[in-house]
Coordinates of C-alpha atoms and ligand atoms in Angstrom, one line a residue:
M59 CA 0.1 -0.2 0.1
T60 CA 1.3 3.8 -1.1
H61 CA 2.6 5.7 2.5
P62 CA 0.5 9.0 3.3
A63 CA 3.6 10.7 2.6
Q64 CA 4.3 9.6 -1.1
P65 CA 3.6 12.8 -3.2
K66 CA 1.2 12.6 -6.3
A67 CA 4.4 12.9 -8.6
S68 CA 7.9 14.5 -7.7
H69 CA 7.9 18.0 -9.4
F70 CA 5.4 20.9 -9.2
I71 CA 5.3 23.0 -12.2
N72 CA 2.8 25.5 -13.7
G73 CA 0.1 24.5 -11.6
E74 CA 0.0 20.7 -11.5
Y75 CA 2.2 17.8 -10.6
V76 CA 4.7 16.7 -13.0
E77 CA 6.4 13.6 -13.0
D78 CA 9.8 12.3 -14.9
T79 CA 10.6 8.5 -13.8
A80 CA 13.7 9.2 -16.2
G81 CA 15.5 11.0 -13.2
T82 CA 17.7 9.5 -10.8
P83 CA 15.5 8.0 -8.2
I84 CA 15.8 9.6 -4.4
P85 CA 14.5 7.4 -1.6
V86 CA 12.2 8.9 1.2
I87 CA 14.0 7.9 4.1
Y88 CA 11.9 8.3 8.0
A89 CA 14.2 9.2 10.3
A90 CA 12.4 7.6 12.8
T91 CA 12.5 3.8 11.6
G92 CA 14.9 4.2 8.6
E93 CA 11.7 2.9 6.7
Q94 CA 11.4 3.8 3.5
I95 CA 8.1 5.8 2.7
A96 CA 8.1 7.2 -0.5
T97 CA 10.3 7.6 -3.9
V98 CA 10.7 11.7 -6.0
Y99 CA 12.6 11.3 -9.4
A100 CA 15.4 14.2 -9.6
A101 CA 14.7 16.6 -12.3
T102 CA 15.9 15.5 -15.7
P103 CA 17.3 18.4 -18.3
A104 CA 13.5 18.7 -19.6
I105 CA 12.4 19.1 -16.6
V106 CA 14.6 21.8 -15.2
E107 CA 13.4 23.4 -18.7
Q108 CA 10.0 23.3 -18.1
A109 CA 10.1 24.6 -14.8
L110 CA 12.6 27.6 -16.2
S111 CA 10.4 28.4 -18.7
T112 CA 7.1 28.2 -17.5
A113 CA 8.0 30.5 -14.0
K114 CA 10.2 33.2 -16.8
E115 CA 6.9 33.2 -18.6
A116 CA 4.3 33.4 -15.6
Q117 CA 6.6 36.3 -14.1
K118 CA 5.9 38.4 -16.3
A119 CA 1.8 38.7 -16.0
W120 CA 1.9 37.9 -12.2
A121 CA 4.6 41.3 -11.8
K122 CA 1.6 43.6 -13.6
M123 CA -0.7 42.7 -10.2
T124 CA -1.4 45.5 -8.1
G125 CA 0.4 44.7 -4.6
T126 CA -2.9 44.4 -3.0
E127 CA -4.2 41.6 -5.6
R128 CA -0.8 39.4 -5.0
G129 CA -0.9 40.2 -1.3
R130 CA -4.3 38.4 -1.2
I131 CA -3.3 35.6 -2.3
L132 CA -0.3 35.1 0.1
R133 CA -3.0 35.9 2.6
R134 CA -5.4 33.3 1.5
A135 CA -2.6 30.9 1.1
A136 CA -1.2 31.7 4.9
D137 CA -5.1 30.9 6.2
I138 CA -4.8 27.2 4.4
M139 CA -1.8 26.3 5.7
R140 CA -2.8 27.3 9.5
E141 CA -5.8 25.3 8.6
R142 CA -4.1 21.9 7.6
N143 CA -1.1 22.6 10.4
H144 CA -2.1 19.3 11.3
E145 CA -1.9 17.1 8.0
L146 CA 1.6 19.9 7.3
S147 CA 2.9 19.3 10.5
V148 CA 2.7 14.7 10.3
L149 CA 4.3 15.6 6.9
E150 CA 6.9 17.3 7.8
T151 CA 7.6 14.7 10.8
Y152 CA 7.7 12.2 8.4
D153 CA 10.1 14.7 5.6
T154 CA 12.8 15.4 8.8
G155 CA 11.8 13.0 12.0
K156 CA 11.5 16.2 14.0
P157 CA 9.1 15.1 16.7
L158 CA 5.3 16.7 15.9
Q159 CA 5.6 18.5 19.2
E160 CA 7.5 21.0 17.4
T161 CA 6.8 20.8 14.0
L162 CA 2.9 21.7 15.2
V163 CA 4.3 24.8 16.4
A164 CA 7.5 25.9 14.3
D165 CA 7.2 24.8 10.7
A166 CA 3.7 25.2 8.8
T167 CA 2.8 27.4 11.2
S168 CA 6.0 29.6 11.1
G169 CA 5.2 29.4 7.0
A170 CA 2.1 30.8 7.3
D171 CA 3.6 33.5 9.1
A172 CA 6.0 34.7 6.6
L173 CA 3.1 34.1 3.7
E174 CA 0.6 36.8 6.1
Y175 CA 3.3 39.4 6.9
F176 CA 4.9 39.5 3.0
G177 CA 1.2 39.3 1.6
G178 CA 0.9 42.3 4.0
L179 CA 3.6 44.3 2.6
A180 CA 2.9 43.6 -0.9
A181 CA 0.6 46.4 -1.7
S182 CA 3.2 48.9 0.3
L183 CA 6.4 48.1 -2.0
T184 CA 6.7 51.7 -3.7
G185 CA 9.0 54.3 -4.6
E186 CA 9.6 57.7 -3.8
H187 CA 9.7 61.3 -5.2
I188 CA 12.5 63.4 -5.2
P189 CA 12.1 67.2 -5.7
M190 CA 15.1 68.1 -7.6
G191 CA 13.8 72.1 -7.9
E192 CA 11.3 72.1 -11.7
D193 CA 12.6 69.0 -12.2
W194 CA 12.3 65.4 -10.4
V195 CA 13.1 62.0 -9.6
Y196 CA 10.9 59.4 -9.3
T197 CA 11.9 55.7 -8.0
V198 CA 10.0 52.6 -8.9
R199 CA 10.3 49.0 -6.7
E200 CA 10.7 46.7 -9.0
A201 CA 10.8 43.0 -9.1
L202 CA 14.2 41.4 -9.7
G203 CA 12.4 38.2 -12.6
L204 CA 13.1 34.9 -11.6
C205 CA 14.3 33.8 -8.5
V206 CA 15.8 30.0 -7.5
G207 CA 15.4 29.0 -3.9
I208 CA 17.7 26.4 -2.7
G209 CA 17.0 24.6 1.1
A210 CA 18.4 22.8 3.1
W211 CA 16.9 19.7 5.2
N212 CA 16.3 20.9 8.3
Y213 CA 12.8 23.2 8.2
P214 CA 12.0 22.2 4.4
T215 CA 8.2 23.9 4.8
Q216 CA 9.4 27.2 6.6
I217 CA 12.2 27.4 4.0
A218 CA 10.0 27.1 0.7
C219 CA 8.1 29.8 2.4
W220 CA 10.9 31.9 4.0
K221 CA 11.9 32.1 0.6
G222 CA 8.8 32.2 -1.9
A223 CA 6.9 34.5 0.5
P224 CA 9.3 37.8 -0.1
A225 CA 9.9 36.6 -3.7
L226 CA 6.3 36.8 -4.8
A227 CA 5.0 39.4 -2.6
C228 CA 7.7 41.6 -5.2
G229 CA 6.0 40.0 -8.4
N230 CA 9.0 37.6 -8.6
S231 CA 8.4 34.1 -9.6
M232 CA 10.3 31.2 -8.0
V233 CA 11.5 27.2 -8.9
F234 CA 12.2 25.9 -5.7
K235 CA 14.4 22.7 -5.3
P236 CA 14.2 21.0 -1.6
S237 CA 17.1 19.2 -0.3
E238 CA 17.6 15.6 -1.7
T239 CA 17.0 14.8 2.0
T240 CA 13.3 16.1 2.9
P241 CA 11.6 16.4 -0.5
L242 CA 8.1 16.1 0.1
C243 CA 6.6 19.8 2.1
A244 CA 7.9 22.2 -0.9
L245 CA 5.7 19.9 -2.5
K246 CA 2.9 21.2 -0.5
V247 CA 3.4 24.9 -0.6
A248 CA 3.3 24.7 -4.1
E249 CA 0.1 23.6 -4.1
I250 CA -1.3 25.4 -1.5
L251 CA -0.6 28.5 -3.8
I252 CA -2.4 27.4 -6.8
E253 CA -5.6 26.5 -4.1
A254 CA -5.2 30.2 -2.6
G255 CA -5.4 31.7 -6.7
A256 CA -2.2 32.2 -7.1
P257 CA -1.6 31.8 -11.5
A258 CA 0.0 28.7 -12.3
G259 CA 3.8 28.8 -13.0
I260 CA 4.9 31.2 -10.2
Y261 CA 6.1 29.3 -8.0
N262 CA 7.3 25.9 -9.1
V263 CA 8.8 22.9 -7.2
V264 CA 11.9 20.7 -9.0
Q265 CA 13.7 17.5 -7.2
G266 CA 17.3 16.9 -6.8
M267 CA 20.6 17.0 -5.7
G268 CA 23.4 19.4 -6.1
E269 CA 23.6 18.9 -10.0
V270 CA 19.9 20.4 -10.3
G271 CA 21.0 23.2 -8.2
S272 CA 23.7 24.1 -10.5
A273 CA 22.1 23.6 -13.0
L274 CA 19.4 26.4 -11.8
V275 CA 22.0 28.4 -10.7
T276 CA 24.0 28.8 -13.9
D277 CA 21.1 29.6 -16.1
P278 CA 21.2 32.6 -17.4
R279 CA 17.7 33.2 -17.6
V280 CA 17.8 33.1 -13.4
D281 CA 18.2 36.7 -12.1
K282 CA 18.4 35.8 -8.4
V283 CA 19.2 32.8 -6.3
S284 CA 18.5 32.3 -2.1
L285 CA 20.0 29.3 -0.6
T286 CA 20.1 27.8 2.9
G287 CA 23.0 25.6 3.1
S288 CA 26.5 24.8 4.3
V289 CA 29.5 27.1 3.8
P290 CA 31.3 25.2 1.0
T291 CA 27.9 25.3 -0.8
G292 CA 27.3 28.0 -0.3
K293 CA 30.9 29.6 -1.5
K294 CA 30.2 27.5 -4.7
V295 CA 26.9 28.8 -5.3
Y296 CA 28.1 32.5 -4.6
A297 CA 30.5 32.1 -7.2
A298 CA 28.3 30.4 -9.9
A299 CA 25.9 33.3 -9.4
A300 CA 28.9 35.7 -9.5
E301 CA 29.2 34.4 -13.1
G302 CA 25.9 35.5 -14.6
M303 CA 25.7 39.0 -12.2
K304 CA 22.8 37.4 -10.4
H305 CA 21.4 38.7 -6.8
V306 CA 22.2 36.4 -3.6
T307 CA 20.8 35.8 -0.8
M308 CA 22.8 32.9 1.5
E309 CA 21.8 31.5 4.5
L310 CA 24.6 29.3 5.4
G311 CA 26.3 27.6 8.8
G312 CA 27.0 28.9 12.1
K313 CA 29.2 28.1 15.0
S314 CA 27.2 30.7 17.7
P315 CA 29.0 31.6 20.6
L316 CA 26.3 31.7 24.1
I317 CA 27.7 33.4 26.8
I318 CA 26.7 32.8 30.1
F319 CA 27.3 35.9 33.1
D320 CA 27.4 34.7 36.3
D321 CA 24.9 37.2 37.6
A322 CA 22.7 35.5 35.0
D323 CA 19.4 33.8 36.2
I324 CA 20.7 30.1 35.9
D325 CA 17.7 28.3 34.9
N326 CA 16.8 31.1 31.8
A327 CA 20.2 30.5 31.0
V328 CA 20.2 26.5 30.9
G329 CA 17.0 26.8 29.1
G330 CA 18.4 29.1 26.4
A331 CA 21.1 26.6 26.0
I332 CA 18.8 23.9 25.8
N333 CA 16.7 25.9 22.3
G334 CA 20.0 26.9 21.3
N335 CA 21.2 23.0 20.9
F336 CA 18.7 20.5 20.8
Y337 CA 15.7 22.2 19.4
S338 CA 15.2 19.6 16.4
S339 CA 18.2 17.9 17.9
G340 CA 20.6 20.2 17.1
Q341 CA 20.3 20.6 13.3
V342 CA 19.1 24.7 13.6
C343 CA 21.6 26.7 11.7
S344 CA 22.0 29.6 14.4
N345 CA 22.2 26.8 17.0
G346 CA 24.8 28.6 20.2
T347 CA 27.0 26.0 20.0
R348 CA 29.8 27.2 21.9
V349 CA 28.2 28.0 25.4
F350 CA 30.8 30.4 27.2
V351 CA 29.8 29.9 31.2
Q352 CA 31.4 32.4 33.2
K353 CA 33.6 30.4 36.0
G354 CA 31.8 31.0 39.2
I355 CA 28.4 29.4 37.9
K356 CA 29.8 26.7 35.9
E357 CA 30.0 23.5 38.2
K358 CA 26.0 25.3 39.3
F359 CA 25.2 25.5 35.6
L360 CA 26.4 22.4 34.5
A361 CA 24.6 20.5 36.8
R362 CA 21.4 22.0 36.1
L363 CA 21.7 21.4 32.5
A364 CA 22.4 17.7 33.0
E365 CA 19.6 17.3 35.2
R366 CA 16.7 19.5 33.0
T367 CA 18.9 17.4 29.8
G368 CA 17.7 13.9 31.2
N369 CA 14.2 14.8 31.3
A370 CA 14.4 14.5 27.6
I371 CA 11.8 12.4 25.9
I372 CA 13.5 10.4 23.5
G373 CA 11.2 8.4 21.0
D374 CA 8.0 8.3 18.5
P375 CA 8.3 11.7 16.5
M376 CA 4.7 11.1 16.1
D377 CA 3.9 11.1 20.0
E378 CA 3.0 14.3 21.4
A379 CA 4.8 14.0 24.0
T380 CA 8.0 13.3 22.8
S381 CA 10.4 16.2 22.7
F382 CA 13.3 15.2 21.0
G383 CA 13.9 13.1 17.9
P384 CA 15.9 11.7 15.4
M385 CA 18.4 13.1 12.9
V386 CA 17.3 13.6 9.8
S387 CA 19.5 10.3 8.3
E388 CA 21.9 7.9 8.8
N389 CA 24.8 10.2 7.1
Q390 CA 23.9 13.0 9.5
M391 CA 24.0 10.6 12.6
N392 CA 27.0 9.3 11.1
I393 CA 28.9 12.7 10.7
V394 CA 27.5 13.6 14.6
L395 CA 28.6 10.0 16.1
G396 CA 32.2 11.3 14.3
Y397 CA 32.5 14.6 16.0
I398 CA 31.0 13.0 19.4
E399 CA 34.2 11.0 19.5
K400 CA 36.6 13.7 18.3
G401 CA 35.2 15.6 22.0
K402 CA 36.4 12.4 23.9
E403 CA 39.6 11.8 21.9
E404 CA 40.7 15.4 22.5
G405 CA 39.6 15.4 25.8
A406 CA 36.4 17.4 26.8
R407 CA 34.7 16.4 29.7
L408 CA 31.1 14.4 28.7
I409 CA 28.3 15.3 30.7
C410 CA 25.8 13.5 29.1
G411 CA 24.9 11.7 26.1
G412 CA 27.3 11.0 23.8
K413 CA 26.4 7.7 22.2
R414 CA 23.7 6.7 20.0
A415 CA 20.3 5.6 21.3
D416 CA 19.0 2.6 21.9
K417 CA 16.3 2.3 19.0
D418 CA 15.6 2.0 15.3
G419 CA 16.1 5.5 13.8
F420 CA 18.6 7.9 14.1
F421 CA 18.4 9.1 17.0
V422 CA 21.6 10.6 19.4
E423 CA 21.4 11.3 22.8
P424 CA 21.2 15.0 23.4
T425 CA 25.0 15.5 24.0
V426 CA 27.0 18.0 26.7
F427 CA 30.6 18.7 26.9
A428 CA 32.2 20.8 29.2
D429 CA 36.0 21.8 29.7
V430 CA 35.9 22.5 25.8
T431 CA 38.3 24.3 25.3
D432 CA 39.0 27.0 21.7
D433 CA 41.4 24.7 19.7
M434 CA 39.2 20.9 19.8
T435 CA 37.3 20.4 17.0
I436 CA 34.0 20.2 18.4
A437 CA 34.8 23.7 19.1
R438 CA 35.5 24.7 15.9
E439 CA 32.9 23.3 13.1
E440 CA 29.4 23.3 12.9
I441 CA 28.6 19.9 14.0
F442 CA 25.1 20.3 13.3
G443 CA 23.4 18.0 16.0
P444 CA 22.8 17.8 19.3
V445 CA 26.4 18.6 20.6
M446 CA 26.9 21.0 23.2
S447 CA 30.4 22.5 24.2
V448 CA 30.5 24.4 27.4
L449 CA 33.5 26.4 27.6
D450 CA 34.8 28.9 30.7
F451 CA 35.8 31.8 30.6
D452 CA 36.7 34.8 33.6
T453 CA 36.3 37.8 31.8
E454 CA 34.0 39.9 29.4
E455 CA 37.1 41.4 27.2
E456 CA 38.1 37.8 26.9
V457 CA 35.0 36.3 25.9
I458 CA 34.3 38.9 23.5
A459 CA 37.7 38.0 21.6
R460 CA 37.1 34.5 22.0
A461 CA 33.6 34.7 20.6
N462 CA 34.5 36.5 17.8
D463 CA 37.1 34.3 17.0
T464 CA 35.2 32.1 13.9
E465 CA 35.3 32.5 10.4
F466 CA 31.4 32.3 11.2
G467 CA 29.0 35.0 11.8
L468 CA 25.7 34.0 12.2
S469 CA 24.2 34.1 15.7
A470 CA 25.3 35.5 19.1
G471 CA 23.5 35.6 22.4
V472 CA 24.1 37.2 26.1
F473 CA 22.7 35.9 29.2
T474 CA 23.0 38.6 31.8
N475 CA 20.8 40.8 34.7
D476 CA 23.3 43.5 34.0
F477 CA 21.9 45.2 30.7
S478 CA 24.3 47.8 29.9
R479 CA 26.8 45.3 30.0
A480 CA 24.3 42.8 27.5
H481 CA 24.3 46.0 24.8
R482 CA 27.6 46.4 25.3
V483 CA 28.5 42.6 24.3
I484 CA 26.0 42.2 21.9
G485 CA 27.5 45.2 20.0
Q486 CA 30.8 43.5 19.7
L487 CA 30.0 40.3 18.7
E488 CA 30.3 39.8 15.0
A489 CA 26.8 38.3 14.4
G490 CA 23.6 38.9 12.6
S491 CA 21.4 37.6 14.6
C492 CA 21.8 38.2 18.1
F493 CA 19.5 37.6 21.3
I494 CA 19.5 39.0 25.2
N495 CA 18.7 36.9 27.5
S496 CA 17.1 34.8 25.4
Y497 CA 17.8 32.2 22.0
N498 CA 16.6 31.0 18.9
D499 CA 13.6 33.2 18.1
A500 CA 13.3 33.9 15.4
P501 CA 9.8 35.9 14.2
V502 CA 9.0 36.9 10.9
E503 CA 9.1 40.2 11.4
A504 CA 12.9 40.1 12.7
P505 CA 15.8 40.2 10.2
F506 CA 17.6 36.7 10.3
G507 CA 20.9 36.2 8.6
G508 CA 24.6 36.4 9.1
V509 CA 27.8 38.2 8.5
K510 CA 31.4 36.5 7.9
A511 CA 31.3 33.4 6.3
S512 CA 27.9 32.7 7.6
G513 CA 26.2 34.4 4.6
V514 CA 25.3 37.4 2.8
G515 CA 21.6 39.1 3.0
R516 CA 18.6 39.1 5.2
E517 CA 15.7 37.0 5.2
N518 CA 12.4 37.7 6.8
S519 CA 11.8 41.5 8.1
K520 CA 11.3 44.6 5.7
E521 CA 14.8 43.8 4.6
A522 CA 14.2 40.7 2.8
I523 CA 12.4 43.2 0.6
K524 CA 15.4 44.8 -0.3
H525 CA 16.8 40.9 -1.4
F526 CA 13.9 40.7 -4.0
S527 CA 13.6 43.8 -5.7
Q528 CA 15.1 46.4 -7.1
V529 CA 14.7 49.7 -7.3
K530 CA 14.5 52.1 -11.0
S531 CA 15.1 55.6 -10.8
V532 CA 13.8 58.0 -13.6
Y533 CA 14.7 61.4 -13.9
V534 CA 12.3 63.9 -15.3
R535 CA 13.1 66.6 -16.6
M536 CA 10.5 69.7 -17.4
G537 CA 12.0 72.6 -18.9
D538 CA 14.6 72.5 -22.2
V539 CA 17.9 70.2 -22.3
E540 CA 21.3 72.5 -22.4
A541 CA 23.6 70.6 -24.3
A542 CA 27.8 71.9 -25.1
F543 CA 27.0 71.8 -28.6
Ligands
NDP262 P1 24.1 22.0 1.9 O1 24.8 22.7 2.0 O2 24.8 20.7 1.7 O3 23.0 21.8 0.7 C1 22.2 22.6 0.8 C2 21.5 22.6 -0.7 O4 22.0 23.2 -1.6 C3 21.0 21.1 -0.9 O5 19.4 21.4 -1.8 C4 21.7 20.7 -1.5 O6 21.0 19.5 -2.5 C5 22.1 21.9 -2.9 N1 23.2 21.8 -3.5 C6 24.7 21.5 -3.2 N2 25.4 21.5 -3.9 C7 25.3 22.4 -4.3 C8 25.7 22.8 -5.8 N3 27.2 23.1 -6.6 N4 24.8 23.8 -6.2 C9 23.4 24.3 -6.0 N5 22.9 23.8 -5.0 C10 23.7 22.8 -4.2 O7 23.9 21.6 3.1 P2 22.3 20.6 4.2 O8 21.2 20.5 3.3 O9 23.1 19.8 4.7 O10 22.1 21.7 5.4 C11 23.0 22.0 6.4 C12 23.1 23.2 6.2 O11 22.3 24.2 6.0 C13 24.2 23.9 7.9 O12 25.5 23.8 7.3 C14 23.3 24.6 8.2 O13 24.2 25.4 9.3 C15 22.8 25.4 7.0 N6 21.0 25.9 6.8 C16 21.8 27.7 7.3 C17 20.5 27.9 7.6 C18 20.5 29.7 7.8 O14 19.1 29.7 7.8 N7 21.7 29.8 8.1 C19 19.4 27.4 8.2 C20 19.7 26.1 8.0 C21 20.4 25.3 7.5 P3 21.4 17.9 -1.8 O15 21.5 17.8 -0.6 O16 20.1 17.4 -2.2 O17 22.5 17.5 -3.0

């Protein structure tokens, strides 16, 4: 019998599901059991061509609609997503293995927020009037054209919407390629947009591995590429886009610092460290995986952290009581277990976890290492799993320098009850998305993105509009034209 997660077809182009079984089969594995639940096929060159030519053509009429009309469609799509939240969350859980407890509140709902927010902004995207004496200049905020979105596997619904919603609000069309590991959810976003009244062809989904992504990025018809992925992939995609002078948004990896001063509320700081390391089993780009704890509270912090981590309910992600799910794939589980072994070999002190959970599926226990030093592999490389490194520090000046000593710059957090210190420290941290006495909140109203190797551009908020539109300026002369001859 066909599994309920099996989509009608692999791709969604020009308003309908499209199949081409000549492409490489991509098995969809449910991470909690290891079973294959669906199969999709990577896009063949013919499918890529169909998606790009459709999106290019559909964009022209879409951009001519008023912002109010475009916005209404996006807001209707948001309503449909909320009505179907349960069904979409179950699918997200099948796609990623994340517990339903999380997917019910953080995935389709976050996608719906983006559709609603950018739908609301669509009608207000205007230019300005610049008086020049008797003459004037006016500006027009125009769509870029055809945008390509490429997603990572940790938030497949959210990423499809975080890229699609601002792109469509500005009058662009999109071809979106999900990660091959989580191909299911973006198809639903495309289906819902059509149900909400979107014209066929403005939001298309094609499946495939890196080479399909690469074919999309290098196509001369594409005007913008928005990637969520790792730094190495980001460098390749950025370089390929530069060849065609295309606009880019790069949402890449991190190794973010979370700094806990000894005057902080310990339980709040522990809660922040848990949210910043174990949500989605640690598969979150902005995670604060280098937890710097001031020496005076170190042992108290570690004791409370170990106690609360012991309360994680690891198990069937479809059970709403479960609070901690598996890694997305066997491959990712093995990468994470490899880092845990490195941590042990390099002399970090294991506080809790440290191995594969005794279950079917790709579960790794929530793991905390203490006495981690700046040069250890687990403190330098992005693990993308539930492995927290706790490092000690003495002074504010020292911790700022150590926190910034990384190629990454996505996020940073500070826990302290001294607000002058909180702002002073945040002001010096090299990171794009920061938190004071909190961690990992990502509301659509706030800009999200990194500095340094963690990326360029911003998603969400009004900032995202700048990255999905361009400004045309028009000088209007009222009098005669003077010329030298
Ligand atoms: P990857 O970088 O491996 O892949 C990202 C996407 O790019 C996938 O869809 C992948 O396809 C595709 N891709 C790979 N090579 C190319 C290429 N040459 N040209 C075009 N596309 C290509 O990342 P993961 O999927 O492993 O995701 C984890 C990473 O994503 C982590 O580093 C994490 O930090 C980052 N991330 C960043 C976020 C942010 O907002 N800053 C949010 C979430 C994750 P495929 O995998 O199918 O081969």
